[in-house]
Structure formats: structure tokens, C-alpha cells
Amino acid sequence: ETPNAYYTKVISLSDIPVNGITGMFVNGEKVTIGGTATGDFGYPISEYTSGGTAHLWVKFYTGTQTTRDPLLATAFGSDADRPWATTHVGTGVAYAVVTALVNRELFSGLPEYLFEVEGIKLYDPRLDTTAGGSGSHRLATPSTWAYSNNPVVAIYNILCGIYYGGTEWVWGPQNIAQSRLPYANWAAEMNKCDALISLAAGGTEKRFRFGLEVSGDQEPHAVIGELLKACEGRIAEIGGAYKILVGEPGSSGKSITD
């Protein structure tokens, strides 16, 4: 019996398609997303279900959507002030739609949201079979690109430039040829990051991983500096080529005795 009992918020998460969403926080607390959607509302949040009635729902779009959200179309499609038109697809934009139903026992005010995002898909030259395993060229389209938490893979992509759809430049350098990133060097350091390390409690995890939110006004070299911290890395330009080292140096290539 409350006017405007539902509060729907649309939150942009990325300006380039992402691989997925892995978690959500509401008012600073991590919540559990239900496995069954409630119509166009999306997935209920377990911690905000009271008396068998859900009071908070969420749905995600990774940036690959081709039509507008059905809930926004129904609720706001003909809104007099700001209609949610058929053109409001958000092409290439990853976003979340969160809807809350008023309940003063659950909400003391408008809820705040934070999301864990499994980031953009990256080009890994080690997986480029069309290059004969040599990483001799970058695929024109990202159809075979994949999410990666390997910091050296991320640095490699930044140096080559970040593109939408594989062709439209978005951020980063534009004039560094892939030939200036020697495949043997970069692939070896990527492998060092992916090496599995045994954990004291059992199991394994990759030696070096990263997660980073990057805004378009950040300088590429500053972002690369943060990624190097994640893998104890160093990078240098040598004769026009960029070479990288993570962790400890490898075995010597030559030895000299007196």
C-alpha cells in the first residue's frame, strides 16, 4: 500500500563487454544471488527475502545484448519524462538492473550496490592457433578471445591497444606493432604467471593473478605499473622491442669462466 513501492536502478559496469558477473554487495555486505529468476525482475537476493517474499532482485547484461531490458521496457517504455525506448539497448555496455521493494525492516534508505566483474576478454597469443603458435599476428576479431586474470596477458593487450569488437580503438597505444613484443619472451613470462602453486590448506592457485578496474582517463603506463606490481614484474624497451620479466630471472643463457 505504498505509492512507488518499487525502486529500480540501472548501473553501468563497463564500457566494453565483460565475461560475466561473479558477485554483488549491498550496503557493504556480500549477498547471495538466487538461482531462479522471478519473471522480468531477475534473480532474488536471499538476504533480502522476508516472510517468503523477495524484496530485492538483480539481473545482468554482459554487453553483448541486442535488445532492451523487458522490465525497463514495461515499466518505463512510455514514461512521459524519460521513456525507455527500443533504442536503449546499451550496445557494448555491461550493466545491471537492480529492483528493490520497499520494506522498512530491510532498508533504512536507498540501498547501495557494488559488483564483482569478471572482466573484458583478452587476446592471449599462446592460444592463437592461426599464428602457428608463434603469436605472429593479432586476430582481427575477438571471437576466440577469453577472460584472463594473467597480468602479463593484460599488459600485452594494453601495449597492443584495447579495441571494441576487435577493430574500434577505445584506449591505450595505437602504434605499437605486435612484432615489437617478442613471442618467446612474452609467452614464457605468461606461463610463469599461470604456474600452479600448492597451498598450505590444500589445492593450488596460479602464482600471479590480477583484478583491476580501469577508467578511461587513466594513463596506460600507470595501469601497466599497477599490473607489474601484481607479478613482481619489470619491463624494458630494448632496440625497439618490449621485453618483460616477472618474478625471479630465468636460467642463464651463457656462462664465462676465467
Coordinates of N, CA and C in Angstrom, one line a residue, residues 6 34-45 49 52-59 71 99:
Y6 N 8.3 0.3 -5.7 CA 9.5 -0.4 -6.3 C 10.5 0.7 -6.8
G34 N 20.0 -15.6 -6.0 CA 19.3 -16.8 -6.2 C 19.5 -17.4 -7.6
G35 N 19.2 -18.7 -7.7 CA 19.4 -19.4 -9.0 C 18.2 -19.4 -9.9
T36 N 17.1 -18.9 -9.5 CA 15.9 -18.9 -10.3 C 15.3 -17.5 -10.5
A37 N 15.2 -17.1 -11.7 CA 14.7 -15.7 -11.9 C 13.2 -15.6 -11.6
T38 N 12.8 -14.4 -11.2 CA 11.4 -14.1 -10.9 C 10.9 -13.2 -12.1
G39 N 10.4 -13.8 -13.2 CA 9.9 -13.1 -14.3 C 11.0 -12.1 -14.8
D40 N 10.5 -10.9 -15.1 CA 11.4 -9.9 -15.7 C 12.2 -9.2 -14.6
F41 N 11.9 -9.4 -13.3 CA 12.6 -8.8 -12.2 C 14.0 -9.2 -12.1
G42 N 14.3 -10.5 -12.5 CA 15.6 -11.0 -12.4 C 15.7 -12.0 -11.2
Y43 N 16.9 -12.1 -10.6 CA 17.2 -13.1 -9.6 C 17.1 -12.5 -8.2
P44 N 16.3 -13.2 -7.3 CA 16.2 -12.6 -6.0 C 17.4 -12.7 -5.1
I45 N 17.6 -11.8 -4.2 CA 18.7 -11.8 -3.3 C 18.2 -12.4 -2.0
T49 N 15.0 -11.4 1.4 CA 13.7 -12.1 1.3 C 13.2 -12.3 2.7
G52 N 8.9 -15.1 3.1 CA 8.7 -15.8 1.8 C 8.6 -14.9 0.6
T53 N 8.7 -13.5 0.8 CA 8.6 -12.6 -0.2 C 9.9 -11.9 -0.5
A54 N 10.4 -11.9 -1.7 CA 11.6 -11.3 -2.1 C 11.4 -9.8 -2.2
H55 N 12.4 -9.0 -1.8 CA 12.4 -7.6 -1.8 C 13.5 -7.0 -2.6
L56 N 14.3 -7.8 -3.2 CA 15.5 -7.3 -4.0 C 15.8 -8.3 -5.1
W57 N 15.9 -7.8 -6.3 CA 16.2 -8.6 -7.4 C 17.3 -7.9 -8.3
V58 N 18.0 -8.8 -9.0 CA 19.1 -8.2 -9.9 C 19.2 -9.0 -11.2
K59 N 19.5 -8.4 -12.2 CA 19.8 -9.1 -13.5 C 21.0 -8.4 -14.1
L71 N 11.9 -5.6 -18.4 CA 11.4 -4.9 -17.3 C 11.4 -3.4 -17.5
T99 N 16.3 -4.0 -8.7 CA 14.9 -3.6 -8.2 C 14.7 -3.9 -6.8

